[in-house]
Short mmCIF file of C-alpha atoms and ligand atoms in Angstrom, two decimals:
data_model
loop_
_atom_site.label_atom_id
_atom_site.label_comp_id
_atom_site.label_asym_id
_atom_site.label_seq_id
_atom_site.Cartn_x
_atom_site.Cartn_y
_atom_site.Cartn_z
CA UNK A 1 -3.92 -36.35 19.06
CA UNK A 2 -0.31 -35.21 18.68
CA UNK A 3 0.03 -31.82 16.93
CA UNK A 4 2.06 -33.27 14.03
CA UNK A 5 -0.55 -35.98 13.40
CA UNK A 6 -3.33 -33.48 13.58
CA UNK A 7 -1.64 -31.32 10.94
CA UNK A 8 -1.00 -34.35 8.70
CA UNK A 9 -4.59 -35.53 8.93
CA UNK A 10 -6.18 -32.14 8.41
CA UNK A 11 -7.39 -32.12 4.81
CA UNK A 12 -7.61 -28.61 3.53
CA UNK A 13 -8.73 -27.07 0.30
CA UNK A 14 -6.75 -24.16 -1.11
CA UNK A 15 -7.64 -22.10 1.95
CA UNK A 16 -8.95 -23.54 5.18
CA UNK A 17 -9.57 -22.09 8.56
CA UNK A 18 -8.59 -23.85 11.78
CA UNK A 19 -8.72 -22.51 15.27
CA UNK A 20 -5.46 -21.62 16.93
CA UNK A 21 -6.54 -23.37 20.11
CA UNK A 22 -6.86 -26.65 18.20
CA UNK A 23 -3.24 -26.35 17.07
CA UNK A 24 -1.67 -25.30 20.32
CA UNK A 25 -1.58 -27.05 23.65
CA UNK A 26 -2.57 -23.97 25.59
CA UNK A 27 -1.97 -24.24 29.28
CA UNK A 28 -2.56 -20.60 30.13
CA UNK A 29 -5.74 -18.63 30.56
CA UNK A 30 -5.69 -16.78 27.25
CA UNK A 31 -8.82 -17.59 25.29
CA UNK A 32 -7.77 -18.03 21.69
CA UNK A 33 -10.86 -19.91 20.61
CA UNK A 34 -12.11 -17.17 18.31
CA UNK A 35 -8.75 -16.60 16.63
CA UNK A 36 -8.24 -18.28 13.27
CA UNK A 37 -5.36 -18.72 10.87
CA UNK A 38 -5.55 -19.79 7.23
CA UNK A 39 -3.51 -22.74 6.00
CA UNK A 40 -2.52 -22.51 2.34
CA UNK A 41 -1.91 -25.73 0.44
CA UNK A 42 -1.82 -24.96 -3.27
CA UNK A 43 1.09 -23.21 -4.99
CA UNK A 44 0.28 -19.56 -5.41
CA UNK A 45 0.90 -17.98 -8.80
CA UNK A 46 2.76 -14.67 -8.90
CA UNK A 47 0.54 -11.61 -9.05
CA UNK A 48 0.92 -7.84 -8.79
CA UNK A 49 -1.84 -5.42 -7.81
CA UNK A 50 -1.59 -1.64 -7.50
CA UNK A 51 -3.83 1.32 -6.85
CA UNK A 52 -4.86 3.45 -9.85
CA UNK A 53 -4.16 3.17 -13.56
CA UNK A 54 -0.50 2.19 -13.51
CA UNK A 55 0.14 -0.39 -16.26
CA UNK A 56 3.81 0.56 -16.60
CA UNK A 57 4.42 0.14 -12.89
CA UNK A 58 2.72 -3.26 -12.65
CA UNK A 59 4.52 -4.44 -15.79
CA UNK A 60 7.93 -3.57 -14.38
CA UNK A 61 6.99 -5.23 -11.09
CA UNK A 62 5.90 -8.32 -13.00
CA UNK A 63 9.09 -8.41 -15.09
CA UNK A 64 11.13 -8.12 -11.91
CA UNK A 65 9.47 -11.30 -10.63
CA UNK A 66 9.93 -13.04 -14.01
CA UNK A 67 13.66 -12.31 -13.83
CA UNK A 68 13.80 -14.07 -10.46
CA UNK A 69 13.30 -11.04 -8.25
CA UNK A 70 11.42 -11.23 -4.97
CA UNK A 71 8.04 -9.67 -4.26
CA UNK A 72 9.94 -6.99 -2.35
CA UNK A 73 12.07 -6.18 -5.41
CA UNK A 74 8.88 -6.11 -7.50
CA UNK A 75 7.06 -3.68 -5.21
CA UNK A 76 10.11 -1.41 -5.06
CA UNK A 77 10.72 -1.41 -8.81
CA UNK A 78 7.01 -0.89 -9.58
CA UNK A 79 6.72 2.08 -7.22
CA UNK A 80 9.86 3.61 -8.74
CA UNK A 81 8.16 3.80 -12.13
CA UNK A 82 5.49 6.15 -10.80
CA UNK A 83 7.98 8.13 -8.71
CA UNK A 84 9.94 8.91 -11.88
CA UNK A 85 6.86 9.84 -13.92
CA UNK A 86 6.55 13.62 -13.80
CA UNK A 87 3.02 13.42 -15.18
CA UNK A 88 1.87 11.67 -12.01
CA UNK A 89 1.29 14.66 -9.74
CA UNK A 90 0.69 12.66 -6.58
CA UNK A 91 3.88 10.62 -6.41
CA UNK A 92 7.62 11.33 -6.57
CA UNK A 93 9.10 13.88 -8.96
CA UNK A 94 6.36 16.15 -10.27
CA UNK A 95 4.22 15.66 -7.15
CA UNK A 96 2.15 18.61 -6.00
CA UNK A 97 3.89 20.63 -3.30
CA UNK A 98 2.78 21.62 0.19
CA UNK A 99 1.17 25.03 0.60
CA UNK A 100 4.59 26.68 0.81
CA UNK A 101 5.63 25.24 -2.54
CA UNK A 102 7.88 22.42 -1.27
CA UNK A 103 7.39 18.88 -2.60
CA UNK A 104 7.66 16.45 0.33
CA UNK A 105 7.37 12.71 -0.10
CA UNK A 106 6.32 9.78 2.13
CA UNK A 107 6.92 6.09 1.42
CA UNK A 108 7.13 2.73 3.10
CA UNK A 109 7.94 -0.86 2.25
CA UNK A 110 7.32 -4.22 3.99
CA UNK A 111 8.89 -7.58 3.29
CA UNK A 112 7.75 -11.16 3.82
CA UNK A 113 9.35 -11.26 7.26
CA UNK A 114 7.15 -8.37 8.35
CA UNK A 115 10.12 -5.99 8.41
CA UNK A 116 9.27 -2.40 7.63
CA UNK A 117 11.10 0.74 6.52
CA UNK A 118 9.71 4.21 5.91
CA UNK A 119 10.56 7.82 5.23
CA UNK A 120 8.37 10.86 5.70
CA UNK A 121 8.55 14.50 4.59
CA UNK A 122 11.55 13.93 2.33
CA UNK A 123 12.57 16.75 -0.02
CA UNK A 124 14.68 16.58 -3.19
CA UNK A 125 14.90 12.78 -3.48
CA UNK A 126 12.76 11.10 -6.15
CA UNK A 127 12.93 7.42 -5.22
CA UNK A 128 11.77 7.48 -1.63
CA UNK A 129 10.51 3.89 -1.89
CA UNK A 130 14.14 2.81 -2.31
CA UNK A 131 15.22 5.04 0.58
CA UNK A 132 12.54 3.33 2.70
CA UNK A 133 14.04 -0.02 1.74
CA UNK A 134 17.51 1.19 2.74
CA UNK A 135 16.09 2.30 6.11
CA UNK A 136 14.71 -1.22 6.54
CA UNK A 137 17.87 -2.99 5.35
CA UNK A 138 20.69 -0.76 6.57
CA UNK A 139 19.61 0.96 9.78
CA UNK A 140 18.42 -0.14 13.22
CA UNK A 141 15.36 2.14 12.76
CA UNK A 142 12.09 1.87 10.89
CA UNK A 143 11.20 5.51 10.11
CA UNK A 144 13.44 8.42 9.16
CA UNK A 145 11.93 11.83 8.55
CA UNK A 146 12.69 15.17 6.87
CA UNK A 147 16.25 16.41 6.86
CA UNK A 148 17.61 13.24 8.46
CA UNK A 149 15.94 11.05 5.84
CA UNK A 150 17.39 13.19 3.05
CA UNK A 151 20.89 13.10 4.55
CA UNK A 152 20.62 9.34 4.92
CA UNK A 153 19.50 9.01 1.29
CA UNK A 154 22.47 11.06 0.09
CA UNK A 155 24.84 8.98 2.20
CA UNK A 156 23.41 5.91 0.46
CA UNK A 157 24.16 7.40 -2.98
CA UNK A 158 20.78 8.92 -3.90
CA UNK A 159 20.90 12.08 -6.02
CA UNK A 160 19.33 15.31 -4.74
CA UNK A 161 17.25 17.10 -7.38
CA UNK A 162 14.43 19.60 -7.65
CA UNK A 163 11.10 17.71 -7.53
CA UNK A 164 8.87 20.71 -8.35
CA UNK A 165 8.11 20.59 -12.06
CA UNK A 166 6.90 23.59 -14.05
CA UNK A 167 3.40 22.08 -14.24
CA UNK A 168 3.08 21.48 -10.49
CA UNK A 169 4.53 24.92 -9.78
CA UNK A 170 2.01 26.55 -12.11
CA UNK A 171 -0.89 24.63 -10.50
CA UNK A 172 0.31 25.66 -7.05
CA UNK A 173 0.52 29.31 -8.12
CA UNK A 174 -3.05 29.10 -9.45
CA UNK A 175 -4.20 27.52 -6.18
CA UNK A 176 -2.62 30.36 -4.21
CA UNK A 177 -4.82 32.91 -6.00
CA UNK A 178 -8.05 31.59 -4.47
CA UNK A 179 -7.20 29.16 -1.69
CA UNK A 180 -6.74 31.45 1.29
CA UNK A 181 -3.84 29.11 2.18
CA UNK A 182 -6.21 26.26 3.08
CA UNK A 183 -5.04 22.72 2.15
CA UNK A 184 -7.26 21.05 -0.43
CA UNK A 185 -9.35 18.27 1.05
CA UNK A 186 -11.32 16.75 -1.76
CA UNK A 187 -11.85 13.51 -3.56
CA UNK A 188 -9.73 14.22 -6.65
CA UNK A 189 -6.22 15.02 -5.53
CA UNK A 190 -5.04 11.57 -4.48
CA UNK A 191 -3.19 9.06 -6.58
CA UNK A 192 -0.95 7.41 -4.00
CA UNK A 193 0.61 4.25 -5.38
CA UNK A 194 0.19 1.23 -3.14
CA UNK A 195 1.48 -2.02 -4.61
CA UNK A 196 1.25 -5.63 -3.41
CA UNK A 197 3.09 -8.53 -5.05
CA UNK A 198 3.41 -12.28 -4.67
CA UNK A 199 6.53 -13.85 -6.19
CA UNK A 200 7.41 -17.31 -7.55
CA UNK A 201 8.06 -18.57 -4.02
CA UNK A 202 4.59 -17.49 -2.97
CA UNK A 203 5.86 -14.75 -0.66
CA UNK A 204 4.07 -11.42 -0.42
CA UNK A 205 5.56 -7.92 0.01
CA UNK A 206 4.37 -4.38 -0.68
CA UNK A 207 5.23 -0.73 -1.03
CA UNK A 208 3.43 2.59 -0.85
CA UNK A 209 4.64 5.99 -2.10
CA UNK A 210 3.10 9.46 -2.32
CA UNK A 211 3.57 13.21 -2.32
CA UNK A 212 0.54 13.31 -0.05
CA UNK A 213 -2.35 15.68 0.16
CA UNK A 214 -2.01 18.56 -2.28
CA UNK A 215 -1.03 21.89 -0.70
CA UNK A 216 -0.90 20.29 2.74
CA UNK A 217 0.54 22.13 5.72
CA UNK A 218 4.33 21.92 5.94
CA UNK A 219 5.30 18.88 7.98
CA UNK A 220 2.04 17.02 7.39
CA UNK A 221 2.42 13.22 7.20
CA UNK A 222 -0.35 11.03 5.79
CA UNK A 223 -1.01 7.32 5.98
CA UNK A 224 1.24 6.11 3.18
CA UNK A 225 4.43 5.75 5.19
CA UNK A 226 2.75 4.50 8.33
CA UNK A 227 2.69 0.78 9.00
CA UNK A 228 -0.83 -0.65 9.32
CA UNK A 229 -2.45 2.40 7.75
CA UNK A 230 -1.05 2.90 4.23
CA UNK A 231 0.32 -0.63 4.02
CA UNK A 232 0.40 -3.88 5.91
CA UNK A 233 1.88 -7.24 4.99
CA UNK A 234 1.64 -10.56 6.80
CA UNK A 235 3.16 -13.41 4.85
CA UNK A 236 0.82 -15.90 6.56
CA UNK A 237 -2.31 -14.06 5.45
CA UNK A 238 -1.78 -11.44 2.72
CA UNK A 239 -1.50 -7.69 2.40
CA UNK A 240 -3.45 -4.47 1.99
CA UNK A 241 -2.70 -0.91 0.97
CA UNK A 242 -4.59 2.36 0.86
CA UNK A 243 -5.06 5.47 -1.20
CA UNK A 244 -6.99 8.63 -0.49
CA UNK A 245 -7.43 10.83 2.54
CA UNK A 246 -4.56 9.78 4.79
CA UNK A 247 -5.97 11.28 7.97
CA UNK A 248 -9.02 9.02 7.77
CA UNK A 249 -7.00 5.91 6.94
CA UNK A 250 -4.71 6.63 9.89
CA UNK A 251 -7.63 6.94 12.30
CA UNK A 252 -8.96 3.51 11.35
CA UNK A 253 -5.59 1.75 10.76
CA UNK A 254 -7.21 0.43 7.60
CA UNK A 255 -4.57 -1.85 6.07
CA UNK A 256 -3.88 -3.69 9.33
CA UNK A 257 -7.61 -4.05 9.85
CA UNK A 258 -8.02 -5.64 6.41
CA UNK A 259 -5.24 -8.17 7.00
CA UNK A 260 -6.67 -9.07 10.41
CA UNK A 261 -10.15 -9.49 8.91
CA UNK A 262 -8.67 -11.80 6.28
CA UNK A 263 -6.96 -13.73 9.09
CA UNK A 264 -10.39 -14.26 10.59
CA UNK A 265 -11.67 -15.72 7.32
CA UNK A 266 -13.00 -12.75 5.36
CA UNK A 267 -12.20 -12.57 1.64
CA UNK A 268 -10.06 -9.62 0.47
CA UNK A 269 -13.21 -8.06 -0.98
CA UNK A 270 -15.21 -8.40 2.25
CA UNK A 271 -12.28 -7.09 4.27
CA UNK A 272 -11.86 -3.99 2.05
CA UNK A 273 -15.59 -3.28 2.28
CA UNK A 274 -15.49 -3.49 6.08
CA UNK A 275 -12.48 -1.15 6.26
CA UNK A 276 -14.25 1.45 4.11
CA UNK A 277 -17.37 1.06 6.26
CA UNK A 278 -15.33 1.88 9.36
CA UNK A 279 -14.03 5.08 7.73
CA UNK A 280 -17.53 6.11 6.70
CA UNK A 281 -19.02 5.37 10.12
CA UNK A 282 -16.22 7.14 11.97
CA UNK A 283 -16.32 10.28 9.88
CA UNK A 284 -20.06 10.93 10.09
CA UNK A 285 -21.19 12.74 6.97
CA UNK A 286 -17.73 14.17 6.23
CA UNK A 287 -16.94 11.15 4.05
CA UNK A 288 -18.84 12.92 1.27
CA UNK A 289 -15.90 15.31 0.92
CA UNK A 290 -13.03 12.86 0.63
CA UNK A 291 -12.03 9.62 -1.06
CA UNK A 292 -10.57 6.53 0.59
CA UNK A 293 -9.86 3.29 -1.28
CA UNK A 294 -8.20 0.01 -0.36
CA UNK A 295 -6.87 -2.95 -2.29
CA UNK A 296 -6.03 -6.32 -0.76
CA UNK A 297 -4.41 -9.59 -1.78
CA UNK A 298 -4.51 -12.83 0.17
CA UNK A 299 -2.10 -15.74 0.10
CA UNK A 300 -4.38 -17.65 -2.28
CA UNK A 301 -3.88 -14.88 -4.83
CA UNK A 302 -7.44 -13.54 -4.42
CA UNK A 303 -7.82 -9.79 -4.71
CA UNK A 304 -10.29 -7.25 -3.35
CA UNK A 305 -10.88 -3.53 -3.61
CA UNK A 306 -13.33 -0.99 -2.27
CA UNK A 307 -13.67 2.77 -2.07
CA UNK A 308 -16.07 5.40 -0.81
CA UNK A 309 -16.74 7.20 -4.09
CA UNK A 310 -16.68 6.47 -7.79
CA UNK A 311 -13.49 7.25 -9.62
CA UNK A 312 -11.20 4.80 -7.84
CA UNK A 313 -9.29 2.32 -9.98
CA UNK A 314 -6.62 -0.33 -9.73
CA UNK A 315 -4.37 -2.47 -11.91
CA UNK A 316 -3.71 -6.21 -11.67
CA UNK A 317 -0.97 -8.15 -13.46
CA UNK A 318 -1.53 -11.91 -13.36
CA UNK A 319 -1.90 -15.10 -15.36
CA UNK A 320 -5.15 -15.36 -17.28
CA UNK A 321 -7.15 -18.46 -18.20
CA UNK A 322 -4.98 -19.01 -21.35
CA UNK A 323 -1.84 -19.05 -19.22
CA UNK A 324 -0.82 -15.68 -20.61
CA UNK A 325 0.25 -12.96 -18.27
CA UNK A 326 -1.34 -9.60 -18.73
CA UNK A 327 -2.25 -6.39 -17.05
CA UNK A 328 -5.89 -5.60 -16.36
CA UNK A 329 -7.34 -2.26 -15.37
CA UNK A 330 -10.43 -2.01 -13.16
CA UNK A 331 -12.27 1.26 -12.92
CA UNK A 332 -14.67 1.45 -9.98
CA UNK A 333 -17.08 3.91 -11.46
N1 LIG B 401 -2.89 8.72 1.09
C1 LIG B 401 -1.93 9.70 0.91
C2 LIG B 401 -1.94 10.77 1.89
O1 LIG B 401 -2.98 11.10 2.43
O2 LIG B 401 -0.92 11.34 2.16
#
């Protein structure tokens, strides 16, 4: 049967799985028989999902889509809300500093084409998610770090400002009294914002932004700015993003894993559970001391979330059964 005819005749529900080898006339020796890709038929409604209790961020992301913005615009604008909020001590301005008292930020963004931009260890610039987008849009590179990232941001018109607020400075000074200069590795000090959005066209994009592990060593980079770990988007399948102990997410490449599991037919929920299981298995009993959580969204608009410990939460903005759009908060306790 010709490929076009096969595709026409294939009746699919909202999400069906077909084998790649049945779509391609393979004449090489690569065995693709166990690879699967979903085919989406129904129109997907816009949706925004983000880690933690961030109703303002998801609302702005949602409004961006309502005004005709893309999912990429939505993810960027949503992340900016938390970066500007000085009461959020894990993201942007007001973030907790490294152990030397310097606030350093990591962020990344991915669009529907699978393009990626990121910055790591950036000082004095609040909206690193937007700098990451500029890296993606305006440079031949994908990651800029430290001084170079800051200089690039300034050349793009970003304002340099002090990110260490009085509150975060006071907390850091308290920490110094008892810490013996050891970074804090525990399950509380993580509120990285990872956001995934689908727009009116049905395209998915995402962003992730953080000040990282509290009182980390200078120069430490976590998962949030690293493609496949803190965030991964594939416009054929969906997206995933992470929060929590970056070192553990990096070692298991959690967000890429989730998207690949969804490609193979797992639901977002099943895929998040499997990714957390990998972290737990890999870390032995150490998982008791840290938190890792994932959220995922597939191209049917289905969501999933899973974490190691209680206390993880996430926010979804979508159409409800009465055709009203509203934000819902889910606390995984
Ligand atoms: N997930 C944020 C970090 O570990 O830096």
